[in-house]
Amino acid sequence: MNGVQRMPTDAFDAKGVLITDVEEGQPCLQCGDSCSGFSPHTWRKNCTSCKCPREAHDVCHEEWVSVRSRLGLKGDESTSTDVPRSKGLAWAPPGLPAYKVEEYFSMLPEISVPRLGTPGERYRDRQLAIQLPKQDLARAYCRHLDPDHASSADDFMAARNEIALDIGTVQPVFEIDVDCGACHTPLKYGSLAVSASKLDLLYHPACFRCTECKELLVDLAYCVHDDTLYCERHYAEQLKPRCAACDELIFSGEYTKAMNKDWHSGHFCCWQCDESLTGQRYVLRDEHPYCIKCYESVFANGCEECNKIIGIDSKDLSYKDKHWHEACFLCNRCRVSLVDKQFGSKVDKIYCGNCYDAQFASRCDGCGEIFRAGTKKMEYKTRQWHEKCFCCVVCKNPIGTKSFIPREQEIYCAGCYEDKFATRCVKCNKIITSGGVTYKNEPWHRDCFTCSNCNNSLAGQRFTSRDDKPYCADCFGELFAKRCTACSKPITGIGGTRFISFEDRHWHNDCFICAGCKTSLVGRGFITDGEDVICPDCAKMKLM
């Protein structure tokens, strides 16, 4: 890294002030108001108030801390840390004009844009604490480093700074056919990319991430191991074990391995009382180890029968949030053991099958027998049946989970209900499922309701009946209606047609006219002249 030199072991900012992170009192992002604020453990990385790790809290760094100074590096900065803040940003890629800075941030997720007073600023603070842990960067923050191994830590940090550590730069792409070092897709000519000089590769800004944690590399700080990008934390863990308790790298050759994690020899302790667990029995709970005494006092359940703690060496039997020793899991009435037996519960008490049945069991509405403990019960409204008793009243087949239809106090399967109660056509005797017709209070299929003579459908048509049989207008007229003496056509009366009758002859109103002058005789006097009817005037003319 050109122009970069390793600073002394302690890390200082440009003003010579020791770099610190603001941690104590910071709220927990997981617990919310239930945590009174970050209260550091004497040597663990977790909060003593809520037990959550330090990085789960809203830790932040002093505003003047640049990544370069946090890394313990010095060299020419292309821009002052005050310049981004004057633009409303906690950090910006150095050396870019304002419009290019905005272009760069437009290529990142919104949460990764560190605008002052936004979640993006707090996100950057947390990533600084996670990706660039102080204890990895300067020996001044290593509280558990044995003096005998101080030189090993110095050599590790010096080698990392010289060989692996660097800060990426943002620059336009001025070549064609250049692929991103991560996703291997082409970089657009003229667009902004992040340059990693240690690898001589360019990356999309959104692809410049740690291979291990997949997070964007905070403020472009990265390390290289086996030609792969890492944040400083995960680079260090490729080479050194990290204590799962204090979060410091382990430079001693002797340390404890447990729970698939590494620990300083004195740090593999009970999560509750801090007593060493080396060579001791322990219980794992939520990925944390507890000594037997603390586990039983904090997590062990109390027995409902004897009110004593159910220790880890005892079998814990549970039912509905209640717990018993195996020897205490007894019928509340006859005191027989209920282990591996059917039992019932009533008013927070447990009973063997016989005692439960004798005191509390309900009866089947089908057979009248009791429901024994553990028996499957079918219920509908206020009634209940054994599974085998829940049958159709007609065919006696069990209904099970099939559909059924209740009628009064009886249960029918769908088929039997239709056979017994469904509406049937009076003509074909088949069930009417839709579109029926009612005639004289009797149901018909639309297709079955036809003229008794021509069999044409009468649904929606004019019709009449004779001898309780329906006929269409045409057939009724042809078969039963009087015929007009004048036109010989049927006089049906359908639709309000009026007619004239005289002796044994009949006329349509319109056909009842004078045979001579053709005027209507409806409502007038008339004279018969053989088969004809004539008006009085024509009768006089005929006599003259």
PDB file of N, CA and C in Angstrom, residues 173-179 186-190 202:
ATOM      1  N   VAL A 173     -14.138   3.559 -14.543  1.00  0.00           N
ATOM      2  CA  VAL A 173     -13.601   2.477 -15.366  1.00  0.00           C
ATOM      3  C   VAL A 173     -13.236   3.063 -16.722  1.00  0.00           C
ATOM      4  N   PHE A 174     -11.935   3.034 -17.066  1.00  0.00           N
ATOM      5  CA  PHE A 174     -11.460   3.624 -18.309  1.00  0.00           C
ATOM      6  C   PHE A 174     -10.983   2.572 -19.304  1.00  0.00           C
ATOM      7  N   GLU A 175     -11.326   1.325 -19.033  1.00  0.00           N
ATOM      8  CA  GLU A 175     -10.978   0.253 -19.962  1.00  0.00           C
ATOM      9  C   GLU A 175     -12.234  -0.500 -20.342  1.00  0.00           C
ATOM     10  N   ILE A 176     -12.197  -1.146 -21.482  1.00  0.00           N
ATOM     11  CA  ILE A 176     -13.324  -1.975 -21.908  1.00  0.00           C
ATOM     12  C   ILE A 176     -12.987  -3.431 -21.642  1.00  0.00           C
ATOM     13  N   ASP A 177     -14.029  -4.243 -21.590  1.00  0.00           N
ATOM     14  CA  ASP A 177     -13.877  -5.686 -21.361  1.00  0.00           C
ATOM     15  C   ASP A 177     -13.191  -5.978 -20.020  1.00  0.00           C
ATOM     16  N   VAL A 178     -13.575  -5.213 -18.996  1.00  0.00           N
ATOM     17  CA  VAL A 178     -13.076  -5.463 -17.648  1.00  0.00           C
ATOM     18  C   VAL A 178     -14.216  -6.060 -16.820  1.00  0.00           C
ATOM     19  N   ASP A 179     -13.943  -7.188 -16.167  1.00  0.00           N
ATOM     20  CA  ASP A 179     -14.969  -7.858 -15.359  1.00  0.00           C
ATOM     21  C   ASP A 179     -14.776  -7.555 -13.884  1.00  0.00           C
ATOM     22  N   PRO A 186     -19.341  -7.898 -16.643  1.00  0.00           N
ATOM     23  CA  PRO A 186     -18.594  -6.731 -17.140  1.00  0.00           C
ATOM     24  C   PRO A 186     -18.883  -5.466 -16.338  1.00  0.00           C
ATOM     25  N   LEU A 187     -17.847  -4.666 -16.174  1.00  0.00           N
ATOM     26  CA  LEU A 187     -17.984  -3.324 -15.602  1.00  0.00           C
ATOM     27  C   LEU A 187     -18.240  -2.343 -16.736  1.00  0.00           C
ATOM     28  N   LYS A 188     -19.237  -1.494 -16.557  1.00  0.00           N
ATOM     29  CA  LYS A 188     -19.614  -0.550 -17.608  1.00  0.00           C
ATOM     30  C   LYS A 188     -18.547   0.532 -17.754  1.00  0.00           C
ATOM     31  N   TYR A 189     -18.176   0.799 -18.978  1.00  0.00           N
ATOM     32  CA  TYR A 189     -17.145   1.807 -19.250  1.00  0.00           C
ATOM     33  C   TYR A 189     -17.625   3.162 -18.732  1.00  0.00           C
ATOM     34  N   GLY A 190     -16.764   3.839 -17.965  1.00  0.00           N
ATOM     35  CA  GLY A 190     -17.096   5.145 -17.425  1.00  0.00           C
ATOM     36  C   GLY A 190     -17.799   5.111 -16.083  1.00  0.00           C
ATOM     37  N   LEU A 202     -10.807  -4.781 -10.094  1.00  0.00           N
ATOM     38  CA  LEU A 202     -11.867  -3.786  -9.919  1.00  0.00           C
ATOM     39  C   LEU A 202     -13.162  -4.501  -9.553  1.00  0.00           C
TER      40      LEU A 202
END
